[in-house]
Short mmCIF file of C-alpha atoms in Angstrom, two decimals:
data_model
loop_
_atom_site.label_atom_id
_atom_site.label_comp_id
_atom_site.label_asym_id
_atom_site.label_seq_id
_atom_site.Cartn_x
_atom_site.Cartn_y
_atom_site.Cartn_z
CA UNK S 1 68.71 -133.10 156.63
CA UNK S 2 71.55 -133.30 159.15
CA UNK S 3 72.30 -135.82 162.16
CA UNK S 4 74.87 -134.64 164.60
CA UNK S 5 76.26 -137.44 166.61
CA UNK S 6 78.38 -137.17 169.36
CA UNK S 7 80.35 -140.08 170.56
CA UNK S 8 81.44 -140.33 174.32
CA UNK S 9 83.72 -142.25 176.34
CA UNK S 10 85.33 -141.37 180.09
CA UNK S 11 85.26 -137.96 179.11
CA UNK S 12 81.76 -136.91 180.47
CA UNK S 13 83.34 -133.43 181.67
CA UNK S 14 83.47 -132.17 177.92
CA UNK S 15 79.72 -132.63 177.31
CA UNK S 16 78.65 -129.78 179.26
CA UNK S 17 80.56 -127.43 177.05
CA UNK S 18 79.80 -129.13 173.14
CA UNK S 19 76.01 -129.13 174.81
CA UNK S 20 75.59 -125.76 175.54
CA UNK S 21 77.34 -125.28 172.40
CA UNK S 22 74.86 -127.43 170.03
CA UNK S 23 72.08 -125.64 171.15
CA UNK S 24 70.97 -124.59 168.31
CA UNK S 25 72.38 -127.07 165.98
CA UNK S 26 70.11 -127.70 162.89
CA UNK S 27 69.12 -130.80 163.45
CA UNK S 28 69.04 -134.21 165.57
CA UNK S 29 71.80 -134.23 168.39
CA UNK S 30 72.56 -138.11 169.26
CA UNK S 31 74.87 -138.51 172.39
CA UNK S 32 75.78 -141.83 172.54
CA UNK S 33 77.93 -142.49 175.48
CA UNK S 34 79.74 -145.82 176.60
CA UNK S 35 81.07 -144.46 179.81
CA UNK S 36 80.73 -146.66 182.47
CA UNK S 37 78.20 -144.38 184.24
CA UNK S 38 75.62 -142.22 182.80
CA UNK S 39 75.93 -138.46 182.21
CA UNK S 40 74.30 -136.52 185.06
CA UNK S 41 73.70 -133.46 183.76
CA UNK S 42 71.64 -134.75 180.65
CA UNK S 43 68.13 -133.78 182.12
CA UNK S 44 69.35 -130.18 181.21
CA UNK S 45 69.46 -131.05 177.39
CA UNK S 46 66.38 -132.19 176.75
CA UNK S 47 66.86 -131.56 172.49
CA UNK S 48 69.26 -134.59 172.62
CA UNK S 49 68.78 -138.17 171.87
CA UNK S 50 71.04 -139.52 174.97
CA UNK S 51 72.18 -143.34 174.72
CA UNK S 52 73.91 -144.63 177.45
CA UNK S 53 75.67 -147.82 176.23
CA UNK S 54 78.22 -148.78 179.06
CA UNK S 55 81.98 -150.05 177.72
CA UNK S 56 79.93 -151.08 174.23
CA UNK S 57 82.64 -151.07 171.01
CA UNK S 58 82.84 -147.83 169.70
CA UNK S 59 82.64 -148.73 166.57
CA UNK S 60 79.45 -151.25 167.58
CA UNK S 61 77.97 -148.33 168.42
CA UNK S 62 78.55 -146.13 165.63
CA UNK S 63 77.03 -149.01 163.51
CA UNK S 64 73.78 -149.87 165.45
CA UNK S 65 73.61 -145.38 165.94
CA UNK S 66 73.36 -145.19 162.14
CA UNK S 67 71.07 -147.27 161.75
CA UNK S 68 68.33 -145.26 163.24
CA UNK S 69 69.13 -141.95 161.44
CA UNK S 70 66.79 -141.17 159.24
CA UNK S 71 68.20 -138.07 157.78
CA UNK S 72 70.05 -137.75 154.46
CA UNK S 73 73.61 -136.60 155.86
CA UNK S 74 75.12 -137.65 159.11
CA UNK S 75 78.36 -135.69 160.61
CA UNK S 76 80.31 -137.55 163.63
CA UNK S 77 82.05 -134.85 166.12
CA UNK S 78 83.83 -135.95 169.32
CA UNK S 79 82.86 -134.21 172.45
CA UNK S 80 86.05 -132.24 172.71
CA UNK S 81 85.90 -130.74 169.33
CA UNK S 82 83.43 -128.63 167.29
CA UNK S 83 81.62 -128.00 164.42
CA UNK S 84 81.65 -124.37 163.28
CA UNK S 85 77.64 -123.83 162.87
CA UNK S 86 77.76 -121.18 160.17
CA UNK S 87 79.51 -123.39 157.22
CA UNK S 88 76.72 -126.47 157.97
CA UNK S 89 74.69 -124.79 155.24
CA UNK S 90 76.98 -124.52 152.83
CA UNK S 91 78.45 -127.54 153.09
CA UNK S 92 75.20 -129.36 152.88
CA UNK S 93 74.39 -127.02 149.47
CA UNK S 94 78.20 -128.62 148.42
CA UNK S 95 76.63 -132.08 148.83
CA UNK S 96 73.09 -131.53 147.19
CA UNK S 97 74.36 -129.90 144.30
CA UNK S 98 76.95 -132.32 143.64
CA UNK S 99 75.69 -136.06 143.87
CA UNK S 100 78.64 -137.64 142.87
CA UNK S 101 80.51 -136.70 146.05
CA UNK S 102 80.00 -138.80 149.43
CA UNK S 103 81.36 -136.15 151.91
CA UNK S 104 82.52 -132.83 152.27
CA UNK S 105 84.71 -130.51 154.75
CA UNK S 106 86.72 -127.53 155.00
CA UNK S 107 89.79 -126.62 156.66
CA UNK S 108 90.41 -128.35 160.73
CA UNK S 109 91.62 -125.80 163.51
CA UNK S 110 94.02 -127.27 165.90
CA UNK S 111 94.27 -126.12 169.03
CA UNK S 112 96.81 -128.68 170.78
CA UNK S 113 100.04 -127.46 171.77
CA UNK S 114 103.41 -127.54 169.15
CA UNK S 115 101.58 -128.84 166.45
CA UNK S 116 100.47 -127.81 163.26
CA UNK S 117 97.56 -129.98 162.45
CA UNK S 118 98.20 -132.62 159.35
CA UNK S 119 94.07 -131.53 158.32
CA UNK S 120 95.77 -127.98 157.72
CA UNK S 121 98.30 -129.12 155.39
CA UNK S 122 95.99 -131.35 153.38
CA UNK S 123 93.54 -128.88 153.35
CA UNK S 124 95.84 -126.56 151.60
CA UNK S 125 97.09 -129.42 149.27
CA UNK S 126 93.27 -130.42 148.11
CA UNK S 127 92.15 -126.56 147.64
CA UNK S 128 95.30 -126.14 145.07
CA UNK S 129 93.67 -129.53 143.45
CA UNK S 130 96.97 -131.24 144.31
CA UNK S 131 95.60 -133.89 145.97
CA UNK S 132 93.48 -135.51 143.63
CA UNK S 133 90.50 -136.87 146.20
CA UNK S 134 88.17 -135.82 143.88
CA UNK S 135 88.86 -137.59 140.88
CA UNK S 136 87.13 -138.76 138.56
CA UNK S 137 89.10 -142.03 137.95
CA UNK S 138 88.22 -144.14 141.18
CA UNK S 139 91.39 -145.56 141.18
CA UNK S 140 93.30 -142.48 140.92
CA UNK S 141 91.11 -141.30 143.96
CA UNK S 142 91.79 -144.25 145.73
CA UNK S 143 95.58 -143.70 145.33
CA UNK S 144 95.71 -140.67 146.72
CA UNK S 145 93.69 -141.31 149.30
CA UNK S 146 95.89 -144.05 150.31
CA UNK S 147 99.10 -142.49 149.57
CA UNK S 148 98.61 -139.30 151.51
CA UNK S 149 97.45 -139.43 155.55
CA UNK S 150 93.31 -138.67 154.63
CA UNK S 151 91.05 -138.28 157.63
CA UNK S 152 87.22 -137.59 156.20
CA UNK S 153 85.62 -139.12 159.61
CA UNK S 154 84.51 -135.95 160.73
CA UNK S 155 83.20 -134.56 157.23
CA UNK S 156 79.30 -134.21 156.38
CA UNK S 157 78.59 -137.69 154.47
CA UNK S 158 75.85 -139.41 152.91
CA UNK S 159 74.40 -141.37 155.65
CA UNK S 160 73.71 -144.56 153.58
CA UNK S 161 77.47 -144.44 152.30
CA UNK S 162 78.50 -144.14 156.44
CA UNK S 163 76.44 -147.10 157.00
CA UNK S 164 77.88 -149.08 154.22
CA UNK S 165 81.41 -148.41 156.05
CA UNK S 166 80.64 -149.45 159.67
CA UNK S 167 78.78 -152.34 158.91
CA UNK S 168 81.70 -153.47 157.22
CA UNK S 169 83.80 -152.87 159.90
CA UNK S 170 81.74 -153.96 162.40
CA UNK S 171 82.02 -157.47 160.07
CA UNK S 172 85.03 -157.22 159.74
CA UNK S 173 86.97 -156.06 163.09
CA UNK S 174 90.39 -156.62 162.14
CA UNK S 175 89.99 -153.44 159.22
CA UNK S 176 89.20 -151.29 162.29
CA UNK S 177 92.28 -151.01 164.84
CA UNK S 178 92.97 -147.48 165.79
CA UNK S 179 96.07 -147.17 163.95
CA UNK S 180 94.29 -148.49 160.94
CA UNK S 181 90.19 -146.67 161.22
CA UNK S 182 91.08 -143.40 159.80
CA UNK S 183 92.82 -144.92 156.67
CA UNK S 184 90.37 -147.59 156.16
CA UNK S 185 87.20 -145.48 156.36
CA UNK S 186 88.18 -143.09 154.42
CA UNK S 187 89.35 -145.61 151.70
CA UNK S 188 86.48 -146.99 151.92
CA UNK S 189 84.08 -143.46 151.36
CA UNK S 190 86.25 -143.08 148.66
CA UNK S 191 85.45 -145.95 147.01
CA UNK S 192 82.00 -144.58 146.11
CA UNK S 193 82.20 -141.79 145.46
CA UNK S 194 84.66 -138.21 145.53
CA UNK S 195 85.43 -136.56 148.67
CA UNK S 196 84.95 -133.11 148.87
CA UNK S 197 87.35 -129.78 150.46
CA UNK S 198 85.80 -126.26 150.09
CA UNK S 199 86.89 -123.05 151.66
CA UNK S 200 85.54 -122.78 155.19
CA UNK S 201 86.44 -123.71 158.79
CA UNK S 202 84.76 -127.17 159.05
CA UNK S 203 86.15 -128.02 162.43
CA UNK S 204 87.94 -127.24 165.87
CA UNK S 205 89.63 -129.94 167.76
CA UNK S 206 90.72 -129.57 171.14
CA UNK S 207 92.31 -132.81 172.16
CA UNK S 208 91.44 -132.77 175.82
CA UNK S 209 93.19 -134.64 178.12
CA UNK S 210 91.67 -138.45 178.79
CA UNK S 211 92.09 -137.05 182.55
CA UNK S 212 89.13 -139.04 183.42
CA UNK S 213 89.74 -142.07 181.54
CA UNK S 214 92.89 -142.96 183.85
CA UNK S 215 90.65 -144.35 186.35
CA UNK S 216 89.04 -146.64 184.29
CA UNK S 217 91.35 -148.18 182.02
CA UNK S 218 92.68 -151.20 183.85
CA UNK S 219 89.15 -152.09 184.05
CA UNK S 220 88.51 -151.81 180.56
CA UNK S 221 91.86 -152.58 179.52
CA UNK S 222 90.36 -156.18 177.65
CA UNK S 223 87.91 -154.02 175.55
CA UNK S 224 90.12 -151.14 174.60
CA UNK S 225 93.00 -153.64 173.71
CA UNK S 226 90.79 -155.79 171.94
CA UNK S 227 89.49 -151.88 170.22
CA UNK S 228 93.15 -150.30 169.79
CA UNK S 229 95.08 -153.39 169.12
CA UNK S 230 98.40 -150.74 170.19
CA UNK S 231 100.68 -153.41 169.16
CA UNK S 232 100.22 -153.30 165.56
CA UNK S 233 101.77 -150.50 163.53
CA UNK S 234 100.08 -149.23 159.95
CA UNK S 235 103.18 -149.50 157.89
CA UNK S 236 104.30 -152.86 158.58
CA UNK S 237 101.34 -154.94 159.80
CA UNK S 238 97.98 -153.82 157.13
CA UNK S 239 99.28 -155.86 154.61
CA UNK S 240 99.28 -159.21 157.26
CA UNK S 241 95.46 -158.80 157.58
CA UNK S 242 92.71 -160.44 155.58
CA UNK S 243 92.46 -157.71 153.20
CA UNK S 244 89.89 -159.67 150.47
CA UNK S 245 86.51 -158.38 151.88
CA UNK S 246 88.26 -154.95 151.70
CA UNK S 247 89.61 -154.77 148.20
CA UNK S 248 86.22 -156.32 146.94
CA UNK S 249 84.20 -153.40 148.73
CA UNK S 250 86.58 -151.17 146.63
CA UNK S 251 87.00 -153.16 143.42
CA UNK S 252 90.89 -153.38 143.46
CA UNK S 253 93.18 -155.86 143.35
CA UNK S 254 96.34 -157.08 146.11
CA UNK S 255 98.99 -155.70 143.89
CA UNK S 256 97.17 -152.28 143.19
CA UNK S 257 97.19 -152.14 147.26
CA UNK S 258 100.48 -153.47 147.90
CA UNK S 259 101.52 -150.35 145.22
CA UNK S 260 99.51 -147.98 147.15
CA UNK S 261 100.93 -148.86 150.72
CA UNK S 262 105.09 -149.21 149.36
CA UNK S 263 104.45 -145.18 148.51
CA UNK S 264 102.62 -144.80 151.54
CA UNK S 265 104.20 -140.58 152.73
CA UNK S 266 102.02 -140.01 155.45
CA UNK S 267 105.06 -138.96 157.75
CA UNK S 268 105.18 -135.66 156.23
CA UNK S 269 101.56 -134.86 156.78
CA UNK S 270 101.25 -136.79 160.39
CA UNK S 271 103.74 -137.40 163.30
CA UNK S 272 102.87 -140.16 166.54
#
């Protein structure tokens, strides 16, 4: 019913530990990894699906991954972070008794230093039904999705909705620079359908260090710039894109969006 897939790039050294780890994870375990060598130590996990796709697109990758899943609900973890095993069940009950929702998650664990994690606070703000992701009104959901910093990239989703997403992206690069992906994907799940919060620990994140990344990234430096696009910034350069393919995937119009981003108050919930 579930498809764990773990995306991997430079930072090989984490996959020992979220292997061991997924052991006994319910379900298909898809590495895909665009380092620019393959994983060694892969013949030891022989219950994963291993793709080694060197310095491919990440999100190229996400997109041609889905597309061989063949289970109902896909969940995307990064190989420094995990998925707490015992609340898979109930979050995939959530999602089959409740059709109308796309995705689900609880409440994220950080584990960084001097930070308390923006997940935390808008986990507590969507169990107190402040938040209003899960209305009924699609435009009121899509309002608050945009208004408030929403990450749902690491929820349990319909995989067919998932795919929906990344091939638009992958159509559509400019919607996907890394200051933009978390905003746009999850406007974009929330566009069909309600995304759900319930009362568990749905994730851990670590955020490693990229220690091994450093000695790769002048030589990748055209396809992570071309990826990142670290010159733009969210608040002042979305509304310069092409944003017509995106507000007909979501059935809005430029002035609802141009609304939406003037009472953008993500600062509160997220700091750079």
């Amino acid at each position: 019913m579930l498809t764990l897939v773990i995306p991997v790039r430079w930072r090989q050294s984490t996959l020992y530990r979220a292997l061991e780890y997924y052991k006994d994870f319910p379900g298909p375990v898809i590495v895909i990894d665009a380092s620019p060598k393959p994983f060694e130590g892969i013949s030891d996990y022989p219950y994963v699906d291993y793709r080694h796709i060197p310095e491919k697109p990440w999100m190229e990758f996400m997109y041609e991954t889905l597309k061989t899943v063949d289970t109902k609900y896909v969940v995307k973890m990064c190989d420094d972070d995990f998925l707490p095993l015992y609340s898979i069940q109930t979050q995939l009950n959530f999602l089959e008794d409740n059709p109308d929702y796309v995705s689900v998650m609880g409440q994220e664990v950080n584990l960084h230093e001097n930070k308390l994690g923006y997940e935390t606070l808008e986990y507590i703000a969507e169990v107190l039904g402040e938040s209003g992701f899960d209305e009924d009104d699609k435009i009121k959901r899509l309002i608050r999705t945009w208004r408030y910093f929403n990450c749902k990239i690491h929820s349990i989703a319909r995989t067919d909705a998932q795919l929906k997403v990344y091939t638009a992206m992958v159509e559509h690069p400019h919607l996907y620079a890394t200051k933009y992906f978390d905003k746009v994907w999850s406007f974009m799940m929330a566009s069909m359908g309600k995304l759900g919060v319930i009362h568990v620990v749905s994730l851990v994140r670590s955020r490693e260090a990229l220690t091994e990344a450093i000695a790769y990234m002048d030589e990748t430096k055209k396809v992570t710039g071309n990826e990142n696009k670290t010159h733009l910034t969210f608040k002042n350069d979305f509304l310069n894109t092409d944003l017509s393919y995106l507000l007909e995937f979501a059935g809005i119009d430029m002035e609802t969006m141009r609304s939406m981003h003037k009472d953008l108050v993500d600062e509160q919930y997220k700091k750079d």
